């Protein structure tokens, strides 16, 4: 809004205040006169006449995506209420209202019979204009029709779990609607009417004495970081993948790795906030923030970065993987590939590229419990990111004092720790942007009813990694896609860095499930100046359970479409080999020879 516009609003505000003040003075005089000069008469009328007040509901602020696309708006409706003291014949009024409100007459009559002094009974919300007009035509002085609104989500299921919904009383109950309820809700006003109590039997409003006693203030509108186009791409690809894999569900998040702005946040199955009651309660909250999972191999990033920063693996130092290793009285194993679990001799880079559990467990044991814990915390695991929607989980990272060696080894390859998708993607963003932590957030601006725009402060990301470590890890993660477990994530004309994850699902109190897995892929592109970071998590795929097979192709599809939409120029010449999808070797433990979705 322009400065002139602001001044006009301020000016209008002053004029309005002056009118209101003059009105209050007049009203006070009138009440004084009523009370003093007609004292006996007024007392005789008691509470049943005099002044009637009712609320003026404030419209809720709208929610927009980053480009101004409406995500939550208000449909103008009405509420029907009654002043029981002014209803002359409750049975008659109830009989007239019953067919209009589609409510039994007896029920309405009960509501109209209130103790003296009750001047306001809400009979029905969300009444449309024709119905409101029909009720006005009854000319019953005891009936009051006030403005009301119904929240409408024009994009339906799109971003449902991000937006959340409001209850019948207009209060935000989930998602952004709940997280920003204080800003989105306006301040209710109050209407006042002086009734004519002078003529016996009359309860009519005195013309000219119906006035706003307190003006309502509409709620602030909110512009999210979300981009509906990217959200639609992510939801479409995720939904198709969950169906193709016969999976229980899926989650995907897209973020700007430089800023932590969430561009898309999707959960399948989703829900339509216009009709939230028809969907299971679990769908109302986004799994990306509320459902921690055991990350598996994607967590190897933390171990590898810690090892580089702490210098526990010297350049060229190798570990030999024979497929399994005993730690205490337990055995840890690598996944089966080419009929064998043994990865042979690998350096730190090779362990990430080939996703070797034994190697990473050995590195984690070199780091020890305290350093592993400190690095996990430095990346943000074990604490909430602070995203503006309720229900966020901090994940699970127990204090290091209680970690036996087997737990240190397990955490090294992503077992025995649980993370939210949002936390994991934020960790990869730190590597992508050259070492600064990012704080995922959903709100860009908040604009109040007077047009004042506020940019909520974004927490400054502290440096957690050196640029050298990040540059090195980016090359390693690029190799994962070029020659390792993530070849199905490769895009012909773009450089992509990322990591696969395949984790057996932990069963509460019953160890690990042998047939329930979580397959994931997380990565970013372009590698040198990343514009987009994406995580895809597929819950309980029924065919292949590997992240490289089930999740990597979804990542590729999302990245390819979203980067084109964002007009990010390609950063790799298309070779004949890449165009034919031959970059893929299938040399690892997490890639099955068949890719379910085109490469
Ligand atoms: Zn291995």
Coordinates of N, CA and C and ligand atoms in Angstrom, one line a residue, residues 300 320-324 333-335 337 341-344 346 351 354-360 589, ligand 1:
X300 N 24.2 -40.8 7.0 CA 25.7 -40.9 6.8 C 26.3 -39.6 6.5
X320 N 38.3 -51.8 5.6 CA 37.8 -52.9 4.7 C 36.5 -53.5 5.3
X321 N 35.6 -53.6 4.4 CA 34.2 -54.1 4.8 C 34.1 -55.5 4.3
X322 N 33.9 -56.4 5.3 CA 33.7 -57.8 4.9 C 32.3 -58.2 4.9
X323 N 31.4 -57.2 5.0 CA 30.0 -57.4 4.9 C 29.3 -57.3 6.3
X324 N 30.1 -57.6 7.3 CA 29.5 -57.4 8.7 C 30.7 -57.2 9.6
X333 N 25.6 -55.3 9.8 CA 25.8 -55.8 8.4 C 25.5 -54.7 7.4
X334 N 26.2 -54.9 6.2 CA 25.8 -54.2 5.0 C 24.7 -54.9 4.3
X335 N 24.0 -54.1 3.5 CA 22.9 -54.7 2.7 C 23.5 -55.6 1.6
X337 N 24.3 -57.1 -1.9 CA 24.4 -56.6 -3.3 C 25.3 -57.5 -4.1
X341 N 27.6 -59.2 0.8 CA 27.5 -58.0 1.6 C 28.8 -57.2 1.6
X342 N 29.9 -57.9 1.3 CA 31.2 -57.2 1.5 C 31.4 -56.1 0.4
X343 N 31.8 -54.9 0.9 CA 32.2 -53.8 0.0 C 33.6 -53.8 -0.3
X344 N 34.4 -54.5 0.5 CA 35.9 -54.5 0.3 C 36.5 -53.2 0.9
X346 N 37.4 -49.5 1.2 CA 36.8 -48.2 0.9 C 37.4 -47.1 1.7
X351 N 32.7 -45.0 1.1 CA 31.6 -45.5 2.1 C 30.3 -44.8 1.8
X354 N 29.0 -45.9 -1.8 CA 28.5 -47.2 -1.9 C 27.5 -47.5 -0.7
X355 N 27.4 -46.6 0.2 CA 26.5 -46.7 1.3 C 26.8 -47.9 2.2
X356 N 28.1 -47.9 2.7 CA 28.6 -49.0 3.4 C 28.4 -48.8 4.9
X357 N 27.5 -49.7 5.5 CA 27.2 -49.6 7.0 C 28.4 -49.9 7.8
X358 N 29.2 -50.9 7.5 CA 30.3 -51.3 8.3 C 31.3 -50.2 8.3
X359 N 31.6 -49.6 7.2 CA 32.6 -48.5 7.1 C 32.1 -47.3 8.0
X360 N 30.9 -46.9 7.8 CA 30.4 -45.8 8.6 C 30.3 -46.0 10.1
X589 N 24.5 -51.5 -3.3 CA 23.6 -52.3 -2.5 C 22.2 -51.8 -2.4
Ligands
LIG1 ZN1 30.0 -52.4 3.6

